[in-house]
Coordinates of C-alpha atoms in Angstrom, one line a residue:
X157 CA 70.4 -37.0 -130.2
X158 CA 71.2 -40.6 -128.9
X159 CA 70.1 -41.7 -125.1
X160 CA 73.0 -44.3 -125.6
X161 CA 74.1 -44.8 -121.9
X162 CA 78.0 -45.6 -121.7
X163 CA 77.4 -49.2 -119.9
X164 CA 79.2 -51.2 -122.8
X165 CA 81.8 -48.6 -123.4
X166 CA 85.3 -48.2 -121.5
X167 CA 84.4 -45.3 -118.9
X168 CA 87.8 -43.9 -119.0
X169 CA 87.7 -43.5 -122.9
X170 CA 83.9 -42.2 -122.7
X171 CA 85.2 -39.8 -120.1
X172 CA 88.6 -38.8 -121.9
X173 CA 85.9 -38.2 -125.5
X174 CA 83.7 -35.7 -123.0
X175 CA 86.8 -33.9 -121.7
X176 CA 88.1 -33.5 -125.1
X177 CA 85.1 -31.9 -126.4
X178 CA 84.7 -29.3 -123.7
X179 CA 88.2 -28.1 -124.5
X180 CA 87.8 -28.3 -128.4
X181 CA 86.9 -24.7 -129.6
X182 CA 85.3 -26.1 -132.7
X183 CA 82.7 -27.7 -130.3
X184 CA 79.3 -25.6 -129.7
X185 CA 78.8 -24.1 -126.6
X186 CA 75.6 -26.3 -126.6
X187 CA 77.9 -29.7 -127.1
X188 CA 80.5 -28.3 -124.6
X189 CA 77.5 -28.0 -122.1
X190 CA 75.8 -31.4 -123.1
X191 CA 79.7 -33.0 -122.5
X192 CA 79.9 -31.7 -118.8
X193 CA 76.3 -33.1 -117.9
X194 CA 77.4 -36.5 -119.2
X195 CA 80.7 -36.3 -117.3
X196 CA 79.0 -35.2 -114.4
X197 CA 76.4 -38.1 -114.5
X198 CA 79.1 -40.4 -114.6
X199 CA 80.9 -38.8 -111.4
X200 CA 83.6 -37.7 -113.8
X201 CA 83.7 -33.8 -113.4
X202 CA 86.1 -33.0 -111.1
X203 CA 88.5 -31.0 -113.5
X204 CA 91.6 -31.8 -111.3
X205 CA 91.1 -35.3 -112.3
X206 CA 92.9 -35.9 -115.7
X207 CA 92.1 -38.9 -118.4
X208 CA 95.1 -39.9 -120.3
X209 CA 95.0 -37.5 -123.2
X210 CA 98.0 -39.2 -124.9
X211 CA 99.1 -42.5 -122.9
X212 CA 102.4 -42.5 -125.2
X213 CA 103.7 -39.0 -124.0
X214 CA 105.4 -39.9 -121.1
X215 CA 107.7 -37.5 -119.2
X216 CA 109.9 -38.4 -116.4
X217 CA 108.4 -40.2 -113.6
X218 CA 109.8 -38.0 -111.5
X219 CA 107.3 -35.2 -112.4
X220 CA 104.6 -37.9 -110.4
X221 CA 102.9 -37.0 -107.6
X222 CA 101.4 -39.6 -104.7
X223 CA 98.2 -38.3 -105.9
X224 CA 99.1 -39.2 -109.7
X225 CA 99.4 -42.7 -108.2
X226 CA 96.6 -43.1 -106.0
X227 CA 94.2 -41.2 -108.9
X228 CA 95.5 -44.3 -111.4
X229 CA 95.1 -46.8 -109.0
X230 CA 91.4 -45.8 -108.4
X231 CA 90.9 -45.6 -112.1
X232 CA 92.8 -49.6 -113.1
X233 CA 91.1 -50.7 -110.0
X234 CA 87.9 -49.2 -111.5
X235 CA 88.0 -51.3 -114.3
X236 CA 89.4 -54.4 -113.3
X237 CA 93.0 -54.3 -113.0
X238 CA 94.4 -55.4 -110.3
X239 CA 97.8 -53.6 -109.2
X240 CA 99.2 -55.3 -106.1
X241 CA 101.8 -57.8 -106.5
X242 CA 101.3 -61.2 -106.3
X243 CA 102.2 -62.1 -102.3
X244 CA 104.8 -64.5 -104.1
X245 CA 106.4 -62.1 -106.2
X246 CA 109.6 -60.8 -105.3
X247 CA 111.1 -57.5 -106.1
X248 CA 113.5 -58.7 -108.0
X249 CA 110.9 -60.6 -110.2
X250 CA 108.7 -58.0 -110.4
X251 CA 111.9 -55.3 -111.8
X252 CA 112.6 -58.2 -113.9
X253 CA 109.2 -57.9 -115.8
X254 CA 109.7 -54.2 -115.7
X255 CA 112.6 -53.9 -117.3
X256 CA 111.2 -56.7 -120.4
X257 CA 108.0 -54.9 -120.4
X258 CA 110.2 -51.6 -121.4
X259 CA 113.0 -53.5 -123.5
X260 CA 109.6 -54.9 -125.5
X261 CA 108.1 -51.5 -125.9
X262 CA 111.4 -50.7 -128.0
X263 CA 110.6 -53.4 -130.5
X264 CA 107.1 -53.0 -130.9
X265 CA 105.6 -50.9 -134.0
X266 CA 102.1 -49.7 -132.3
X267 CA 104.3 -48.0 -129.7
X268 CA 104.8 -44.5 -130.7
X269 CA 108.4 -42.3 -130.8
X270 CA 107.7 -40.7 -127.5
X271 CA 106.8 -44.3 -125.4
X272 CA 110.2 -45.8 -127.2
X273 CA 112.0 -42.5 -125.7
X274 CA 110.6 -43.0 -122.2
X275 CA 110.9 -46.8 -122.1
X276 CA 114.7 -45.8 -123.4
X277 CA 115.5 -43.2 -121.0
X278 CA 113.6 -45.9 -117.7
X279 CA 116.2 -48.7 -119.0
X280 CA 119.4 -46.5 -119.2
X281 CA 118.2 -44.9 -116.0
X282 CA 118.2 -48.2 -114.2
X283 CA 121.5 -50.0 -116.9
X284 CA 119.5 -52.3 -118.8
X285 CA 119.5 -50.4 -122.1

C-alpha cells in the first residue's frame, strides 16, 4: 500500500480518482472505505460537492446554480486561477474572447462531440455561429 501523499498531484483530479472509486461497484468495500478516508483527509468529503466527472459533457448553462458558481470559483481559485477580469477589460472584450474561446473549441481535435455541441449551441445562442 503506498503512503504517497497527493502534494505533487492536482487535488481536483486526486479528488475526482477517490470519488470515482467509491461509486465503482468493482471496487472492494475495503478500497471504497480507504477512498473516503483519503477524501476526507483532504477536506474533500462533503458529497454535495461534485469534481468534474466529464468536463466535456456540458448541458445548458441554464441548469447552473449560484452555488455551481461560487463551488468552481473556490475550486480555480484553489489552484491558482484567477477568475476576475482584468479592471481594464471591458465587457465587450471579455464576450469577445468568449465567443473565440468557443468558435476554437469547434476546430480543435482533443475536444470531444459533446464540448463541440455545447460550444455550438453558446455561439448560436448569442449569433456568432
Amino acid at each position: 500500500m503506498s503512503t504517497t501523499r497527493y502534494t505533487d498531484k492536482n487535488p481536483i483530479n486526486v479528488a475526482g480518482g477517490l470519488k470515482a472509486a467509491i461509486h465503482n461497484p468493482n471496487v472492494s468495500e475495503e478500497a471504497k472505505e480507504r477512498a473516503a478516508e483519503r477524501l476526507h483527509e483532504m477536506g474533500a468529503d462533503n458529497q454535495n460537492q461534485s469534481t468534474p466527472q466529464n468536463l466535456t459533457g456540458y448541458s445548458d448553462s441554464e441548469s447552473i446554480t449560484q452555488q455551481d458558481i461560487a463551488y468552481a470559483r473556490e475550486i480555480l481559485e484553489a489552484v491558482g486561477y484567477s477568475i476576475e477580469k482584468p479592471a481594464e477589460s471591458t465587457h465587450d472584450e471579455h464576450q469577445t474572447r468568449v465567443l473565440a474561446g468557443y468558435k476554437a473549441a469547434l476546430s480543435n481535435p482533443h475536444v470531444s462531440k459533446e464540448a463541440k455541441a455545447h460550444a455550438q449551441a453558446y455561439l448560436n445562442k448569442h449569433r456568432a455561429a
